[in-house]
Coordinates of C-alpha atoms in Angstrom, one line a residue:
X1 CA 100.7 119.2 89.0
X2 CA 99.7 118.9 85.2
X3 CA 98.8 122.4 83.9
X4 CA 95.0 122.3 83.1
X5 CA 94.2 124.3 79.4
X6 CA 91.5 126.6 79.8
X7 CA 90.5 126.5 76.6
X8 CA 89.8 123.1 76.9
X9 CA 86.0 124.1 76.7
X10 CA 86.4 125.4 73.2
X11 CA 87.2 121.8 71.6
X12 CA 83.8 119.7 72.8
X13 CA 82.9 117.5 70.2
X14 CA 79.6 116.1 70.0
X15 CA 80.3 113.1 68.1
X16 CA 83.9 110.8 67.3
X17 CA 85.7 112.8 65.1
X18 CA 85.4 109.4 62.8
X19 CA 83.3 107.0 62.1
X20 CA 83.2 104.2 65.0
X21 CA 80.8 101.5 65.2
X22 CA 78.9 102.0 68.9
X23 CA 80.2 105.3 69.7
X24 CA 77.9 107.2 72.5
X25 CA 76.8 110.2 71.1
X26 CA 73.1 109.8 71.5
X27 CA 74.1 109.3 75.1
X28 CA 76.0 112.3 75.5
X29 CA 73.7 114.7 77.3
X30 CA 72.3 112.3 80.0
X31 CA 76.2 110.8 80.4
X32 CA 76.9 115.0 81.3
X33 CA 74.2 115.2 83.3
X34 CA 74.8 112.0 85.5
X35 CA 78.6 113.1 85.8
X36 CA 77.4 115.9 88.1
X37 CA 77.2 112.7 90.8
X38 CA 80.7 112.2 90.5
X39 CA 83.8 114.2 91.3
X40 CA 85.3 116.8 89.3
X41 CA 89.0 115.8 89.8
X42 CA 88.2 112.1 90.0
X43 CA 89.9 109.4 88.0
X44 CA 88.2 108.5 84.9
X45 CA 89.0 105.1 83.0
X46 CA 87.7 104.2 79.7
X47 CA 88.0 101.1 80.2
X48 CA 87.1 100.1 76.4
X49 CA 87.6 103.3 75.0
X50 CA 86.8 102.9 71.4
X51 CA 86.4 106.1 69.9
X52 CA 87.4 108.0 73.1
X53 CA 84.0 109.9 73.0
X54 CA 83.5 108.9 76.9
X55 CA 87.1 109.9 77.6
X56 CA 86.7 113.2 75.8
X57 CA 83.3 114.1 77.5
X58 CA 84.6 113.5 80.9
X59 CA 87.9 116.1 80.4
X60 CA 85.2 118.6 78.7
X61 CA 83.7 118.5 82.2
X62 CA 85.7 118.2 84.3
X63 CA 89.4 119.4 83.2
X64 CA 90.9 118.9 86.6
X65 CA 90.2 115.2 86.6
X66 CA 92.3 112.6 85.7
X67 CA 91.1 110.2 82.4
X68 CA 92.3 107.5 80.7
X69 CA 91.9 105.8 77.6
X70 CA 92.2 102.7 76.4
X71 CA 92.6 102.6 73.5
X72 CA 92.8 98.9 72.8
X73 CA 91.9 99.3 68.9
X74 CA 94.1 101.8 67.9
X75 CA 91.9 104.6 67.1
X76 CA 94.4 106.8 67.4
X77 CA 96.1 105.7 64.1
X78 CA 93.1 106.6 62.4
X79 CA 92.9 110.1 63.9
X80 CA 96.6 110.2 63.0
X81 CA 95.7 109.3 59.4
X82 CA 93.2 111.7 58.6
X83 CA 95.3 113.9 56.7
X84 CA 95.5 110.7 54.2
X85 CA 92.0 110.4 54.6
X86 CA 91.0 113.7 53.1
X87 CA 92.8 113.4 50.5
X88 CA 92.0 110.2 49.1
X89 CA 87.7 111.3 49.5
X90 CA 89.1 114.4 48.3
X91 CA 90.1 112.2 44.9
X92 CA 87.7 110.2 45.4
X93 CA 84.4 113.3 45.5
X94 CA 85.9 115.0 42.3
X95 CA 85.6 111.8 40.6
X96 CA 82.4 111.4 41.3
X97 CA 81.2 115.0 41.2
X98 CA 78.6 115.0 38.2
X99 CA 77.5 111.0 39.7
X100 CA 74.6 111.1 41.3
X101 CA 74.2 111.0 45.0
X102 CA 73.2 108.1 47.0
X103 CA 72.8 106.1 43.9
X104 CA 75.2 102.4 43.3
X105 CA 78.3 103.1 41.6
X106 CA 78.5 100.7 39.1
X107 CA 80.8 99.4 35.5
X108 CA 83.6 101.6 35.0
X109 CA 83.3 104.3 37.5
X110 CA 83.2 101.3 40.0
X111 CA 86.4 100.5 38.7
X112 CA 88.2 103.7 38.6
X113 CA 87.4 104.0 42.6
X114 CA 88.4 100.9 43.1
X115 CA 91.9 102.5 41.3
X116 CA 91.8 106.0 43.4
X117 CA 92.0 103.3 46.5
X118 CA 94.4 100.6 45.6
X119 CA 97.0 103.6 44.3
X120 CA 95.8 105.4 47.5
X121 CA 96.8 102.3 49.5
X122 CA 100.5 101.7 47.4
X123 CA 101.4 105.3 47.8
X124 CA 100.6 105.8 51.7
X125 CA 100.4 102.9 53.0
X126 CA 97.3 103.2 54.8
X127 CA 93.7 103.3 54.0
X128 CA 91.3 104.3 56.7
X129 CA 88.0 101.1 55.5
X130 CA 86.2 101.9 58.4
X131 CA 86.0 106.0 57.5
X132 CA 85.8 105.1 53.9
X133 CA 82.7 102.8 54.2
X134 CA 80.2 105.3 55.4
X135 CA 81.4 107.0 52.0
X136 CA 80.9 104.3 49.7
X137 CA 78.8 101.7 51.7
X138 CA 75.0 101.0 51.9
X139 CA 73.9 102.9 55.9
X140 CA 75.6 100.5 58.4
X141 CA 77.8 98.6 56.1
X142 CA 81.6 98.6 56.7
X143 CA 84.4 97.0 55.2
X144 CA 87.6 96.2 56.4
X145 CA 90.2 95.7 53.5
X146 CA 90.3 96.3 49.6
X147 CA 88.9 92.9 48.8
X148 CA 85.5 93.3 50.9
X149 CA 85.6 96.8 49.2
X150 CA 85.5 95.0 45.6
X151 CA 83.3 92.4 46.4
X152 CA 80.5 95.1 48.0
X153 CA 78.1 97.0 46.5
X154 CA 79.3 100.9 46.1
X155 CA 77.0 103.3 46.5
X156 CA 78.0 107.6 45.9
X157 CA 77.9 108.9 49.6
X158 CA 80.8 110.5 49.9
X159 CA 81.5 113.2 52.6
X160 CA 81.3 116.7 51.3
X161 CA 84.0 118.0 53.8
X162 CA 87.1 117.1 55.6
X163 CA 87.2 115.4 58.6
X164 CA 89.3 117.4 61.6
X165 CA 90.7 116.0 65.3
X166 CA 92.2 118.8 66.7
X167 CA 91.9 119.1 70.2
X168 CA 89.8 116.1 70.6
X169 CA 92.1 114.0 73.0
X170 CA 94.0 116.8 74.3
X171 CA 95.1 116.5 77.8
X172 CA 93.6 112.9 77.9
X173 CA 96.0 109.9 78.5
X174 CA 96.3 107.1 76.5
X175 CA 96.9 103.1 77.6
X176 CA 96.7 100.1 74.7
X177 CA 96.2 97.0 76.8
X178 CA 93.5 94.3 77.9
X179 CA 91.3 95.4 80.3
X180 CA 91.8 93.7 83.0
X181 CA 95.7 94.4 83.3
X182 CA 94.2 98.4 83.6
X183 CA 91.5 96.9 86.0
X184 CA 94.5 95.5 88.1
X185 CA 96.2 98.7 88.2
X186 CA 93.9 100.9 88.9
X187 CA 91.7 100.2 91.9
X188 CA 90.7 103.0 94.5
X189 CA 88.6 105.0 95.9
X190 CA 88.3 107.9 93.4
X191 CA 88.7 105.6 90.4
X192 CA 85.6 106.1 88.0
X193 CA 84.8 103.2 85.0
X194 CA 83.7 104.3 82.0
X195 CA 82.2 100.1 80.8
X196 CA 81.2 100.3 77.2
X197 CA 82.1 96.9 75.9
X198 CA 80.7 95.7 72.5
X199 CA 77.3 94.9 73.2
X200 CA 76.3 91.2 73.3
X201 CA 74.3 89.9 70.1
X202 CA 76.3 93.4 68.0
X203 CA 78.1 93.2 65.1
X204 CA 81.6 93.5 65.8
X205 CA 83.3 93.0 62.3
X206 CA 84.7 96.8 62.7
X207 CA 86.5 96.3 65.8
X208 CA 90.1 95.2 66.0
X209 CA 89.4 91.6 67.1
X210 CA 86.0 91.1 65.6
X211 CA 85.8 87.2 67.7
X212 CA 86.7 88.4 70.8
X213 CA 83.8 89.0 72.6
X214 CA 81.6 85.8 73.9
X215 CA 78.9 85.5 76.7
X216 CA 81.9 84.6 78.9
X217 CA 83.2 87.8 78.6
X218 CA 80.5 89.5 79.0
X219 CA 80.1 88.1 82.1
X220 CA 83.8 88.7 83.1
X221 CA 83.8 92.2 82.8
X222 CA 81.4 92.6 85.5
X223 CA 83.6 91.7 87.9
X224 CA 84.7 95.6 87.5
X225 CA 81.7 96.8 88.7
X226 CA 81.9 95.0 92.0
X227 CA 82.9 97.8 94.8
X228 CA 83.9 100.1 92.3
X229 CA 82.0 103.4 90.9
X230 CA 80.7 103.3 86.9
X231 CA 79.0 104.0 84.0
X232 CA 78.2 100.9 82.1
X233 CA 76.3 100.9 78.8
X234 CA 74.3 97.9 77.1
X235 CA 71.2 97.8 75.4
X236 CA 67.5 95.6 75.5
X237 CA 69.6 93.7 72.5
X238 CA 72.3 92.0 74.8
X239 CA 69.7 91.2 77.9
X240 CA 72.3 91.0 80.2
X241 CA 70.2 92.3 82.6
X242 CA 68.0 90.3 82.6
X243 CA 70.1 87.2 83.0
X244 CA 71.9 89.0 86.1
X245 CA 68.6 89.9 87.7
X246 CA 67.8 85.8 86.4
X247 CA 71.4 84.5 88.5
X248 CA 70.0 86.4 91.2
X249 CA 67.1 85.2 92.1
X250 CA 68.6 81.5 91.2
X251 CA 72.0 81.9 93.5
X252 CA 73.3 83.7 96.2
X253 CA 75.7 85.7 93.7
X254 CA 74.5 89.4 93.7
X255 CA 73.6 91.4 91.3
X256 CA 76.6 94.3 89.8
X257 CA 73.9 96.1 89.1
X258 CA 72.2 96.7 91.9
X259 CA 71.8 100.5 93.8
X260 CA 72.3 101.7 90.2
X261 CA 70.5 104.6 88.3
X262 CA 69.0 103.2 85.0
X263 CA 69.1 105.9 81.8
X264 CA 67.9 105.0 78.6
X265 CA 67.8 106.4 74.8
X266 CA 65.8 104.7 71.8
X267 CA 67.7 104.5 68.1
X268 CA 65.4 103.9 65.2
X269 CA 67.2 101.6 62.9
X270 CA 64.4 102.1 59.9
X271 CA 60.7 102.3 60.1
X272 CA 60.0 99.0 61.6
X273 CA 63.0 98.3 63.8
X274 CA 64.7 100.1 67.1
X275 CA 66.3 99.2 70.0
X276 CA 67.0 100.9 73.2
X277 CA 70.3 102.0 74.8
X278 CA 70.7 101.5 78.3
X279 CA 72.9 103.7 80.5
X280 CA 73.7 102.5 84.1
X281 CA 75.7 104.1 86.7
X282 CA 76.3 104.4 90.7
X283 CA 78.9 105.4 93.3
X284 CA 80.8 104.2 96.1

């Protein structure tokens, strides 16, 4: 029997120790509150683990459980990278010290950022354009390579401390694979899914495969829900639903997401647009 860390308490992050486009931390105290319906030494998949921030949550909980994440776009290279990361904003803050915040970053200080990161890039190999854009991007904005980078507008936002992982997957296992291979695999009666695939009609330019969602996966992933325990999270942007209460009503196909508890959270974009978060989960 694994050896459970009792201090595993001490490390609970409330947010992805990086950035990560549709990470659920606005979700995180009713996803701790609706865990108390499931059990403590369950088996916990994240079945599209993204950040991890599910995955995480669950072993705060519950340390005796079992949980899995799938980490299919290789966040854990960027947590692995944050070292490199610090320094390069480190550079990258004292060069912009006496700039002023929030402001574009334009002529030849432009340029000499543009320098900090292509040097950055030849000496380590690596530059983090995800972590980097919430520094340097307009709210929202990401790029994914030094070109996007030159082409965008820059704007002085960088972080005024260093990021820090320690602790945050500890004790938490980790698969790198399509989800239905882990579906396949792991199918009983104490299996919980964490479902937080990129929501239908999102941006997904940030994630490793930025063309591989389409209505007809949507559709395929809820075949996992189908005699099996979850959480799965959307929002009143994808209106998927609505089109499964729609195929309903229409067929004799039933609806995944019926005898499930509906939770929901509203994010203000700006002062005239929001959406809201939907949370739904059930047992078996």
């Amino acid at each position: 029997m694994t050896k459970v860390n009792k201090n595993l308490k001490k490390k609970n992050f409330k947010q992805a120790p990086l950035p990560f486009q549709g990470q659920k931390r606005r979700f995180l105290k009713k996803f701790d509150e609706a865990l108390e319906c499931f059990p403590s030494d369950g088996i916990y998949i994240d079945i599209f683990g993204g950040s991890g921030l599910l995955a995480h949550s669950v072993k705060q909980k519950y340390p005796e459980a079992r949980v899995i994440w799938n980490d299919y776009d290789n966040f854990k290279k960027r947590l692995e990278e944050i070292p490199s990361t610090n320094t390069l904003l480190a550079k990258l803050r004292n060069n912009l010290e006496n700039y002023p915040r929030d402001k574009k970053i334009l002529g030849l200080q432009k340029d000499q950022v543009m320098e900090f990161i292509r040097n950055h890039e030849a000496k380590f190999g690596y530059v983090d354009y995800v972590t980097l854009s919430v520094s340097l991007l307009f709210g929202g904005k990401y790029a994914n390579n030094y070109i996007e980078f030159e082409k965008s507008t820059l704007y002085n936002r960088i972080r005024l401390n260093d990021y820090s992982c320690n602790g945050y997957l500890d004790e938490v296992e980790r698969l790198s694979d399509d989800y239905k291979n882990i579906f396949e695999s792991y199918q009983n009666d104490n299996v919980i899914f964490l479902v937080d695939p990129p929501y239908l009609s999102t941006d997904t330019s940030s994630y490793t495969n930025e063309n591989y969602w389409r209505l007809r996966d949507y559709l395929d992933v809820l075949n996992l829900l189908d005699n099996s325990s979850y959480f799965y999270f959307t929002s009143n942007k994808s209106q998927i639903i609505e089109l499964c209460d729609w195929i309903e009503t229409r067929s004799l196909t039933q609806n995944p997401f019926s005898g499930s508890t509906r939770s929901t959270t509203s994010n203000q974009l700006n002062k005239n647009s929001s959406y809201t978060d939907i949370m739904l989960y059930k047992t078996i």
